[in-house]
Amino acid sequence: MELVLREPVDREQVSRALIDVIADAAWAERRRVAPVELLRARDEAISLLPKVQQGDHAGARRALELVNRANIAKERTGS
């Protein structure tokens, strides 16, 4: 079942969450402890950021899924 956002998405909040994913991946990579999932999430976050800022609803939905997945990967590694 596909997630459907019924409320307007706060572009600023989603953008900040994507930037956090990008920053977390950068720090983990710098410390040489970045899991592959986090690096993939970083790459996708970079591509989703302009879409979210332009108000793309599908992009915002994908960004929320990505942030959740990146947070889970981060918790697993303790990064």
Tab-separated table of C-alpha atoms in Angstrom:
chain	number	residue	atom	x	y	z
A	1	MET	CA	0.000	0.000	0.000
A	2	GLU	CA	1.383	3.386	-1.000
A	3	LEU	CA	1.659	6.150	1.569
A	4	VAL	CA	-0.525	9.138	0.768
A	5	LEU	CA	0.027	12.518	2.354
A	6	ARG	CA	-3.311	14.184	2.889
A	7	GLU	CA	-2.065	17.316	4.602
A	8	PRO	CA	0.116	20.009	3.111
A	9	VAL	CA	3.787	19.237	3.594
A	10	ASP	CA	5.993	21.767	5.355
A	11	ARG	CA	8.671	22.231	2.693
A	12	GLU	CA	11.062	23.866	5.149
A	13	GLN	CA	10.814	20.994	7.620
A	14	VAL	CA	11.284	18.334	4.943
A	15	SER	CA	14.176	20.294	3.419
A	16	ARG	CA	15.872	20.529	6.824
A	17	ALA	CA	15.434	16.790	7.340
A	18	LEU	CA	17.070	16.111	3.968
A	19	ILE	CA	19.932	18.460	4.822
A	20	ASP	CA	20.374	16.583	8.116
A	21	VAL	CA	20.664	13.298	6.182
A	22	ILE	CA	23.259	14.868	3.893
A	23	ALA	CA	25.232	16.254	6.858
A	24	ASP	CA	25.056	12.994	8.819
A	25	ALA	CA	26.384	11.101	5.817
A	26	ALA	CA	29.184	13.623	5.324
A	27	TRP	CA	30.306	13.326	8.948
A	28	ALA	CA	30.066	9.542	8.924
A	29	GLU	CA	32.045	9.413	5.688
A	30	ARG	CA	34.662	11.716	7.150
A	31	ARG	CA	35.006	9.419	10.175
A	32	ARG	CA	35.120	6.473	7.738
A	33	VAL	CA	32.143	4.763	9.379
A	34	ALA	CA	29.432	5.566	6.829
A	35	PRO	CA	27.213	2.582	5.989
A	36	VAL	CA	26.381	2.158	2.320
A	37	GLU	CA	22.677	2.805	3.008
A	38	LEU	CA	23.502	6.225	4.438
A	39	LEU	CA	25.673	7.143	1.449
A	40	ARG	CA	22.895	6.110	-0.937
A	41	ALA	CA	20.414	8.107	1.109
A	42	ARG	CA	22.729	11.126	0.881
A	43	ASP	CA	22.867	10.882	-2.897
A	44	GLU	CA	19.101	10.613	-3.175
A	45	ALA	CA	18.566	13.423	-0.647
A	46	ILE	CA	20.715	15.715	-2.774
A	47	SER	CA	18.543	14.971	-5.805
A	48	LEU	CA	15.262	15.341	-3.876
A	49	LEU	CA	16.072	18.655	-2.195
A	50	PRO	CA	15.239	20.911	-5.179
A	51	LYS	CA	12.018	18.980	-5.844
A	52	VAL	CA	10.863	19.409	-2.246
A	53	GLN	CA	11.727	23.101	-2.270
A	54	GLN	CA	9.661	23.540	-5.458
A	55	GLY	CA	6.653	21.931	-3.774
A	56	ASP	CA	6.693	18.557	-5.565
A	57	HIS	CA	4.272	16.407	-3.552
A	58	ALA	CA	5.670	13.082	-4.757
A	59	GLY	CA	9.189	14.313	-4.043
A	60	ALA	CA	8.177	15.288	-0.505
A	61	ARG	CA	6.616	11.874	0.077
A	62	ARG	CA	9.770	10.147	-1.164
A	63	ALA	CA	11.889	12.468	0.989
A	64	LEU	CA	9.956	11.478	4.117
A	65	GLU	CA	10.457	7.789	3.308
A	66	LEU	CA	14.149	8.427	2.712
A	67	VAL	CA	14.620	10.323	5.977
A	68	ASN	CA	12.935	7.522	7.911
A	69	ARG	CA	15.110	4.900	6.214
A	70	ALA	CA	18.283	6.920	6.842
A	71	ASN	CA	17.378	7.356	10.499
A	72	ILE	CA	16.911	3.611	10.878
A	73	ALA	CA	20.299	2.954	9.229
A	74	LYS	CA	21.895	5.540	11.511
A	75	GLU	CA	20.388	3.939	14.624
A	76	ARG	CA	21.629	0.502	13.568
A	77	THR	CA	25.206	1.681	13.300
A	78	GLY	CA	25.095	4.057	16.239
A	79	SER	CA	26.515	6.826	14.045
